[in-house]
PDB file of C-alpha atoms in Angstrom:
ATOM      1  CA  MET A  19      31.864 -81.962  43.197  1.00 49.00           C
ATOM      2  CA  THR A  20      32.954 -78.442  44.564  1.00 49.00           C
ATOM      3  CA  ASN A  21      36.711 -77.106  44.414  1.00 46.00           C
ATOM      4  CA  SER A  22      37.839 -74.948  47.565  1.00 50.00           C
ATOM      5  CA  PHE A  23      35.888 -71.987  46.164  1.00 53.00           C
ATOM      6  CA  ASP A  24      32.831 -73.787  46.228  1.00 60.00           C
ATOM      7  CA  VAL A  25      32.735 -73.857  42.568  1.00 58.00           C
ATOM      8  CA  LYS A  26      30.237 -76.496  41.459  1.00 63.00           C
ATOM      9  CA  VAL A  27      32.808 -78.410  38.839  1.00 59.00           C
ATOM     10  CA  GLU A  28      31.559 -81.367  37.246  1.00 62.00           C
ATOM     11  CA  PRO A  29      34.066 -84.572  35.934  1.00 55.00           C
ATOM     12  CA  ARG A  30      35.164 -84.900  32.967  1.00 62.00           C
ATOM     13  CA  VAL A  31      34.456 -88.385  33.050  1.00 58.00           C
ATOM     14  CA  GLU A  32      32.058 -90.023  35.128  1.00 66.00           C
ATOM     15  CA  PRO A  33      34.380 -92.207  37.322  1.00 58.00           C
ATOM     16  CA  LYS A  34      34.328 -96.114  37.849  1.00 66.00           C
ATOM     17  CA  ASP A  35      32.662 -97.781  40.420  1.00 64.00           C
ATOM     18  CA  GLU A  36      36.186 -98.929  42.032  1.00 63.00           C
ATOM     19  CA  VAL A  37      37.521 -95.463  41.742  1.00 57.00           C
ATOM     20  CA  LYS A  38      34.473 -94.292  43.790  1.00 63.00           C
ATOM     21  CA  PHE A  39      35.100 -97.187  46.537  1.00 63.00           C
ATOM     22  CA  SER A  40      38.895 -96.321  46.436  1.00 70.00           C
ATOM     23  CA  HIS A  41      38.089 -92.553  47.229  1.00 71.00           C
ATOM     24  CA  GLU A  42      35.406 -93.508  49.710  1.00 75.00           C
ATOM     25  CA  ALA A  43      37.666 -96.266  51.416  1.00 75.00           C
ATOM     26  CA  ASN A  44      40.659 -93.051  51.341  1.00 81.00           C
ATOM     27  CA  ARG A  45      38.167 -91.304  53.181  1.00 79.00           C
ATOM     28  CA  PHE A  46      36.609 -93.405  55.873  1.00 77.00           C
ATOM     29  CA  ASN A  47      40.312 -94.866  56.635  1.00 83.00           C
ATOM     30  CA  SER A  48      41.461 -90.830  57.319  1.00 86.00           C
ATOM     31  CA  TYR A  49      38.781 -90.234  59.108  1.00 85.00           C
ATOM     32  CA  TYR A  50      39.205 -93.637  61.234  1.00 86.00           C
ATOM     33  CA  ALA A  51      42.712 -92.754  61.125  1.00 88.00           C
ATOM     34  CA  PHE A  52      42.071 -89.464  63.161  1.00 89.00           C
ATOM     35  CA  VAL A  53      39.815 -91.179  65.488  1.00 90.00           C
ATOM     36  CA  GLU A  54      42.864 -93.814  66.293  1.00 91.00           C
ATOM     37  CA  GLU A  55      44.977 -90.949  66.765  1.00 91.00           C
ATOM     38  CA  GLN A  56      43.164 -89.378  69.261  1.00 91.00           C
ATOM     39  CA  LEU A  57      42.283 -92.205  71.729  1.00 92.00           C
ATOM     40  CA  ALA A  58      45.975 -93.390  71.283  1.00 93.00           C
ATOM     41  CA  HIS A  59      46.418 -92.493  74.866  1.00 94.00           C
ATOM     42  CA  LEU A  60      43.683 -94.487  76.448  1.00 93.00           C
ATOM     43  CA  SER A  61      43.675 -97.976  77.761  1.00 96.00           C
ATOM     44  CA  GLU A  62      42.282-100.561  75.414  1.00 95.00           C
ATOM     45  CA  PRO A  63      38.920-100.614  77.652  1.00 96.00           C
ATOM     46  CA  LEU A  64      38.434 -96.945  77.126  1.00 96.00           C
ATOM     47  CA  LYS A  65      39.294 -97.204  73.911  1.00 94.00           C
ATOM     48  CA  ASN A  66      36.636 -99.617  73.256  1.00 95.00           C
ATOM     49  CA  LYS A  67      33.954 -97.472  75.380  1.00 96.00           C
ATOM     50  CA  ALA A  68      35.033 -94.370  73.399  1.00 95.00           C
ATOM     51  CA  ARG A  69      34.391 -96.523  70.397  1.00 94.00           C
ATOM     52  CA  ARG A  70      31.099 -97.593  71.069  1.00 95.00           C
ATOM     53  CA  GLU A  71      29.867 -93.886  72.303  1.00 95.00           C
ATOM     54  CA  ILE A  72      31.589 -92.483  68.899  1.00 93.00           C
ATOM     55  CA  LEU A  73      29.465 -94.815  67.019  1.00 91.00           C
ATOM     56  CA  LEU A  74      26.261 -94.220  68.729  1.00 94.00           C
ATOM     57  CA  GLU A  75      26.717 -90.510  68.060  1.00 94.00           C
ATOM     58  CA  LEU A  76      27.282 -91.149  64.658  1.00 91.00           C
ATOM     59  CA  SER A  77      23.901 -93.528  64.470  1.00 92.00           C
ATOM     60  CA  LYS A  78      21.954 -90.391  65.944  1.00 95.00           C
ATOM     61  CA  GLU A  79      23.034 -88.181  63.613  1.00 94.00           C
ATOM     62  CA  VAL A  80      22.382 -90.109  60.773  1.00 92.00           C
ATOM     63  CA  ALA A  81      19.060 -90.923  62.008  1.00 93.00           C
ATOM     64  CA  LYS A  82      18.704 -87.077  61.995  1.00 94.00           C
ATOM     65  CA  ILE A  83      19.911 -86.231  58.473  1.00 93.00           C
ATOM     66  CA  GLU A  84      17.279 -89.304  57.216  1.00 94.00           C
ATOM     67  CA  GLU A  85      14.340 -87.376  58.973  1.00 93.00           C
ATOM     68  CA  GLU A  86      15.569 -84.279  57.455  1.00 93.00           C
ATOM     69  CA  ARG A  87      15.667 -85.408  54.238  1.00 91.00           C
ATOM     70  CA  ARG A  88      12.174 -87.656  54.873  1.00 91.00           C
ATOM     71  CA  ASP A  89      11.195 -84.278  55.540  1.00 89.00           C
ATOM     72  CA  ILE A  90      12.363 -82.183  52.932  1.00 88.00           C
ATOM     73  CA  SER A  91      11.112 -85.486  50.543  1.00 85.00           C
ATOM     74  CA  ARG A  92       7.424 -85.285  51.869  1.00 85.00           C
ATOM     75  CA  VAL A  93       7.087 -81.007  51.734  1.00 84.00           C
ATOM     76  CA  SER A  94       8.489 -81.150  48.066  1.00 81.00           C
ATOM     77  CA  ASN A  95       5.954 -83.701  46.826  1.00 78.00           C
ATOM     78  CA  GLU A  96       3.079 -82.260  48.473  1.00 72.00           C
TER      79      GLU A  96
END
């Protein structure tokens, strides 16, 4: 975990799984709320199309990140 000064800060107590899930859910909800706010002015068919495009782009980015992680892992194992 880092603070606003990018200094590594270790938690004093290991968070319980439900706390981790809650934090992740809150972060997801804030991303979702931001996207929905940006799409609010569109008609429903256009919102649906935009959501599909956003998900497609996200999946492409995730694939890139996973490939980079595999490359790093492969290099570190050599």
